[in-house]
PDB file of C-alpha atoms in Angstrom:
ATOM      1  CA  UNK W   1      29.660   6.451  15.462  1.00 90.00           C
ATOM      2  CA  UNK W   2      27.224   3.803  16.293  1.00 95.00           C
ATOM      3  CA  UNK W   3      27.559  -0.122  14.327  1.00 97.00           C
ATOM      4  CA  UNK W   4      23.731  -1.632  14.071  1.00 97.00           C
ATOM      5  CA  UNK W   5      23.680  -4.993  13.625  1.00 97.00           C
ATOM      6  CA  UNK W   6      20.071  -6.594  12.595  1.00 97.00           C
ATOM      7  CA  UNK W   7      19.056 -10.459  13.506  1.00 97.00           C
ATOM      8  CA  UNK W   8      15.684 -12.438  13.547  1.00 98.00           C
ATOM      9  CA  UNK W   9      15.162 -11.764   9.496  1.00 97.00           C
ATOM     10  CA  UNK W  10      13.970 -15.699   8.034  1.00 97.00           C
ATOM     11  CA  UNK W  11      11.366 -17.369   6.275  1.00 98.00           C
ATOM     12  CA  UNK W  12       7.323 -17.603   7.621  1.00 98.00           C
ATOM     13  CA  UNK W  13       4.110 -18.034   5.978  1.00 98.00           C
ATOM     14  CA  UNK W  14       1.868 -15.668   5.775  1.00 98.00           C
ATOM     15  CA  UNK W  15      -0.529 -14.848   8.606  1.00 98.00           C
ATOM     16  CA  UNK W  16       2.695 -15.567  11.102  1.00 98.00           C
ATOM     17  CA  UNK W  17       5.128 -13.712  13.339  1.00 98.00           C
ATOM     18  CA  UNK W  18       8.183 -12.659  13.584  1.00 98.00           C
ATOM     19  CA  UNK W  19      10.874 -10.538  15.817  1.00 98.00           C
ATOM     20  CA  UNK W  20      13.374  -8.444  14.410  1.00 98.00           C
ATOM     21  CA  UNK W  21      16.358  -7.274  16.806  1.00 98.00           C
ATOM     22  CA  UNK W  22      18.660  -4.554  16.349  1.00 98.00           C
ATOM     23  CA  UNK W  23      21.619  -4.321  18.417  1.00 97.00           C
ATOM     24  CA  UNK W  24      23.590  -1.009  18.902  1.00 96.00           C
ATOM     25  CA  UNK W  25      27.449  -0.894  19.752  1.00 95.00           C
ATOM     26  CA  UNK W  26      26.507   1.976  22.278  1.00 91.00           C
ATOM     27  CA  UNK W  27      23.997   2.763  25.254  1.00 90.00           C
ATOM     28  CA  UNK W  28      20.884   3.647  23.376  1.00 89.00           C
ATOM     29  CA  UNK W  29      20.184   6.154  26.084  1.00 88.00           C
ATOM     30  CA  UNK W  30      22.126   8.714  23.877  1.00 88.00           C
ATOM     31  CA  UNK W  31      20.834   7.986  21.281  1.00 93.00           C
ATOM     32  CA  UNK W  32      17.223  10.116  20.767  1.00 90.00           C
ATOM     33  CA  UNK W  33      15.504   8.198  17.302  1.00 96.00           C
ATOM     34  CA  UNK W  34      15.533   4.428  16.302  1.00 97.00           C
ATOM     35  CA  UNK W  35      13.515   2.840  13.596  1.00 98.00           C
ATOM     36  CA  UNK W  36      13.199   0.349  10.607  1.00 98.00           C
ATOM     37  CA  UNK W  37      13.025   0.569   6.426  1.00 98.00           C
ATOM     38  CA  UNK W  38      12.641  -2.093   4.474  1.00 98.00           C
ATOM     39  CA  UNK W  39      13.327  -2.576   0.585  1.00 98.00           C
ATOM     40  CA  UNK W  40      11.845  -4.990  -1.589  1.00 95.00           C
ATOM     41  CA  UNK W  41      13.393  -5.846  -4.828  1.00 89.00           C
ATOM     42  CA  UNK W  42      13.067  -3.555  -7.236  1.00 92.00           C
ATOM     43  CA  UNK W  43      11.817  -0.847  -4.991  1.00 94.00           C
ATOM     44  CA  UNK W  44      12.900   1.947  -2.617  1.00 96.00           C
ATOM     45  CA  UNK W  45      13.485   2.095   0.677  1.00 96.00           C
ATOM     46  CA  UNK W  46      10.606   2.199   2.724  1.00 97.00           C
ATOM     47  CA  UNK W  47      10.195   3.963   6.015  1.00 98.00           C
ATOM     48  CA  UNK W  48       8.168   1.089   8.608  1.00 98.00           C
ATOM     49  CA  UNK W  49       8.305   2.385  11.878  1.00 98.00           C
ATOM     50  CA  UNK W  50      10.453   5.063  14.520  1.00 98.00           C
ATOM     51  CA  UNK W  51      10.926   5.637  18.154  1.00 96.00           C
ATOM     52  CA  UNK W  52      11.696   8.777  19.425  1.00 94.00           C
ATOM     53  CA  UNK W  53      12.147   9.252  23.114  1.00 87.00           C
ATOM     54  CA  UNK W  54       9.489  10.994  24.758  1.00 87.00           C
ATOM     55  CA  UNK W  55       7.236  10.408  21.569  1.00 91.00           C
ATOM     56  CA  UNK W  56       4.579   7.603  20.793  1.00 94.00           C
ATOM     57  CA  UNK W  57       6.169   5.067  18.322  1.00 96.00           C
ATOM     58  CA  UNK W  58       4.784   5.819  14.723  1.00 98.00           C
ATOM     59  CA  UNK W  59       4.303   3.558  11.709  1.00 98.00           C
ATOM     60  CA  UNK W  60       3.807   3.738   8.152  1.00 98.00           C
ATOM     61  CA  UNK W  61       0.178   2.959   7.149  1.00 98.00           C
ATOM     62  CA  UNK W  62       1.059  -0.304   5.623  1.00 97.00           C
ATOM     63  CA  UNK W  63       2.194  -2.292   8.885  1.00 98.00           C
ATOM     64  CA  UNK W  64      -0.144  -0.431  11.919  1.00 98.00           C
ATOM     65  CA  UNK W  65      -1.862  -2.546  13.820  1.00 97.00           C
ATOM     66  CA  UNK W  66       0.471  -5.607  13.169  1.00 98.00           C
ATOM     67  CA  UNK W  67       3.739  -4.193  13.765  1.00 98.00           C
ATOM     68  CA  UNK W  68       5.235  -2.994  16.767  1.00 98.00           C
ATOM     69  CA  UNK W  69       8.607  -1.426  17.306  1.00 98.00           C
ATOM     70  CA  UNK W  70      10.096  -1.203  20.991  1.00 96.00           C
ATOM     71  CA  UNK W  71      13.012  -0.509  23.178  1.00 93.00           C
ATOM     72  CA  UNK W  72      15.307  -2.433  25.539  1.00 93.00           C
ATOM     73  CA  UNK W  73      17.943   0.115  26.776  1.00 90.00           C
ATOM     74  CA  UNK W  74      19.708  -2.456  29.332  1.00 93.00           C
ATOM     75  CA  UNK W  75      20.281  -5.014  26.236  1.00 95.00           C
ATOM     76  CA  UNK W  76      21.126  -1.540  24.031  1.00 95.00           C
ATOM     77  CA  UNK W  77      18.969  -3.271  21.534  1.00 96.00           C
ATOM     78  CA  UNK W  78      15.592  -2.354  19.330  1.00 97.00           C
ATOM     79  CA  UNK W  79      12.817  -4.777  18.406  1.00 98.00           C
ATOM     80  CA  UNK W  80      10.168  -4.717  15.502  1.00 98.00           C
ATOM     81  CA  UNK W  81       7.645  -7.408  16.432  1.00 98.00           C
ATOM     82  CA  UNK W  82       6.055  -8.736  13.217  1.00 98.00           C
ATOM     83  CA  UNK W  83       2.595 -10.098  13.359  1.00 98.00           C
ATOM     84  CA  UNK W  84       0.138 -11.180  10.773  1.00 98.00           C
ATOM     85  CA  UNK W  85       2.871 -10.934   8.151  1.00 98.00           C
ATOM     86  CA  UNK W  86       1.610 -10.649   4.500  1.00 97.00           C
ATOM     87  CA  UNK W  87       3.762 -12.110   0.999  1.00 97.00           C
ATOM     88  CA  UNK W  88       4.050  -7.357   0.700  1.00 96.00           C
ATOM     89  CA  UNK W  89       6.280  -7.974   3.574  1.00 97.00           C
ATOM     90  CA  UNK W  90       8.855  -9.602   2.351  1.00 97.00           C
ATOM     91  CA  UNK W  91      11.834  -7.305   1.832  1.00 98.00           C
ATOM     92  CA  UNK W  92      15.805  -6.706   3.178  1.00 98.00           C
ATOM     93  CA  UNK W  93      14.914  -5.055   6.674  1.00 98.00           C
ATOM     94  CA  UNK W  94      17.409  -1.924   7.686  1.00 98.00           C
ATOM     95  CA  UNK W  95      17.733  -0.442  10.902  1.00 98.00           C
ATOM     96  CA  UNK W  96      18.923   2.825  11.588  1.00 98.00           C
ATOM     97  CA  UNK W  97      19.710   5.283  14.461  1.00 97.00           C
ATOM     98  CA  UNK W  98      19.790   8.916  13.854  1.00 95.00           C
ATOM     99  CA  UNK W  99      23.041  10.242  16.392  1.00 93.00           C
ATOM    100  CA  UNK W 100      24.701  13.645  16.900  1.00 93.00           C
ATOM    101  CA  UNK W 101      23.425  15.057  13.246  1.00 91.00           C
ATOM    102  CA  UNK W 102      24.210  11.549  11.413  1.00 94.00           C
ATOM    103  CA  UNK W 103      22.258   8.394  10.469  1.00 96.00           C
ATOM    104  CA  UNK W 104      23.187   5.642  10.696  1.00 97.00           C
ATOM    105  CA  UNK W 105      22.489   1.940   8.938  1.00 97.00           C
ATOM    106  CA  UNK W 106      22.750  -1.941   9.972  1.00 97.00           C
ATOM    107  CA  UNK W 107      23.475  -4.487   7.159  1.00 97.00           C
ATOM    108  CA  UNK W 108      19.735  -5.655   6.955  1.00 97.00           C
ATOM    109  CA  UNK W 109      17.834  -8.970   7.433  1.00 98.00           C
ATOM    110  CA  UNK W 110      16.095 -10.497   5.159  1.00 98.00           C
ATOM    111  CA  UNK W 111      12.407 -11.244   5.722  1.00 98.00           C
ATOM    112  CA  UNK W 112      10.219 -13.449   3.469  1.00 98.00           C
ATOM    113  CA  UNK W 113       6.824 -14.448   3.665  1.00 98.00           C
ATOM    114  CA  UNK W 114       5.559 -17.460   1.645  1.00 97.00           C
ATOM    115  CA  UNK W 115       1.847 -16.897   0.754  1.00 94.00           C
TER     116      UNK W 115
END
């Protein structure tokens, strides 16, 4: 089992930044993939971004080149830095961990970008 708990969702104008966090109740040494959806109202959820170890980070077409998605595996914790945020943004952000054959979801932060 593995508890994700997302922070660092809020409110920002377009053309700004933000950082999302997502903290994982175990060592995220064991566990292999990582990444971020998001849903907008009304919509699906989208894939945004995944780390593998071993692999190169990979993002959906929509956010490369302004998002980045990293690791810190002494805080147990993943980041998606946000940058040059447009109002297509805004959505609930999930993260999830993929772990011994299951996936697993945080509760989502919300993100909002004013135009």
């Amino acid at each position: 089992q593995v508890q994700l708990v997302e922070s660092g969702g809020g409110l920002v104008q377009a053309g700004g930044s933000l950082r999302l966090s997502c903290a994982a109740s175990r060592s995220i040494f064991t566990i292999n993939t990582m990444g971020w959806y998001r849903q907008a109202p009304g919509n699906q959820r989208d894939w945004v971004a995944v780390l593998t170890s071993g692999s190169n980070p990979n993002y959906a077409d929509s956010v490369k080149g302004r998002f980045t998605i990293s690791r810190d595996n002494a805080k147990n914790t993943v980041y998606l830095q946000m940058n040059s945020l447009k109002p297509d943004d805004t959505a609930l952000y999930y993260c999830y961990a993929v772990f011994r054959g299951g996936i697993f979801w945080g509760q989502g932060t919300q993100v909002t970008v004013s135009a």
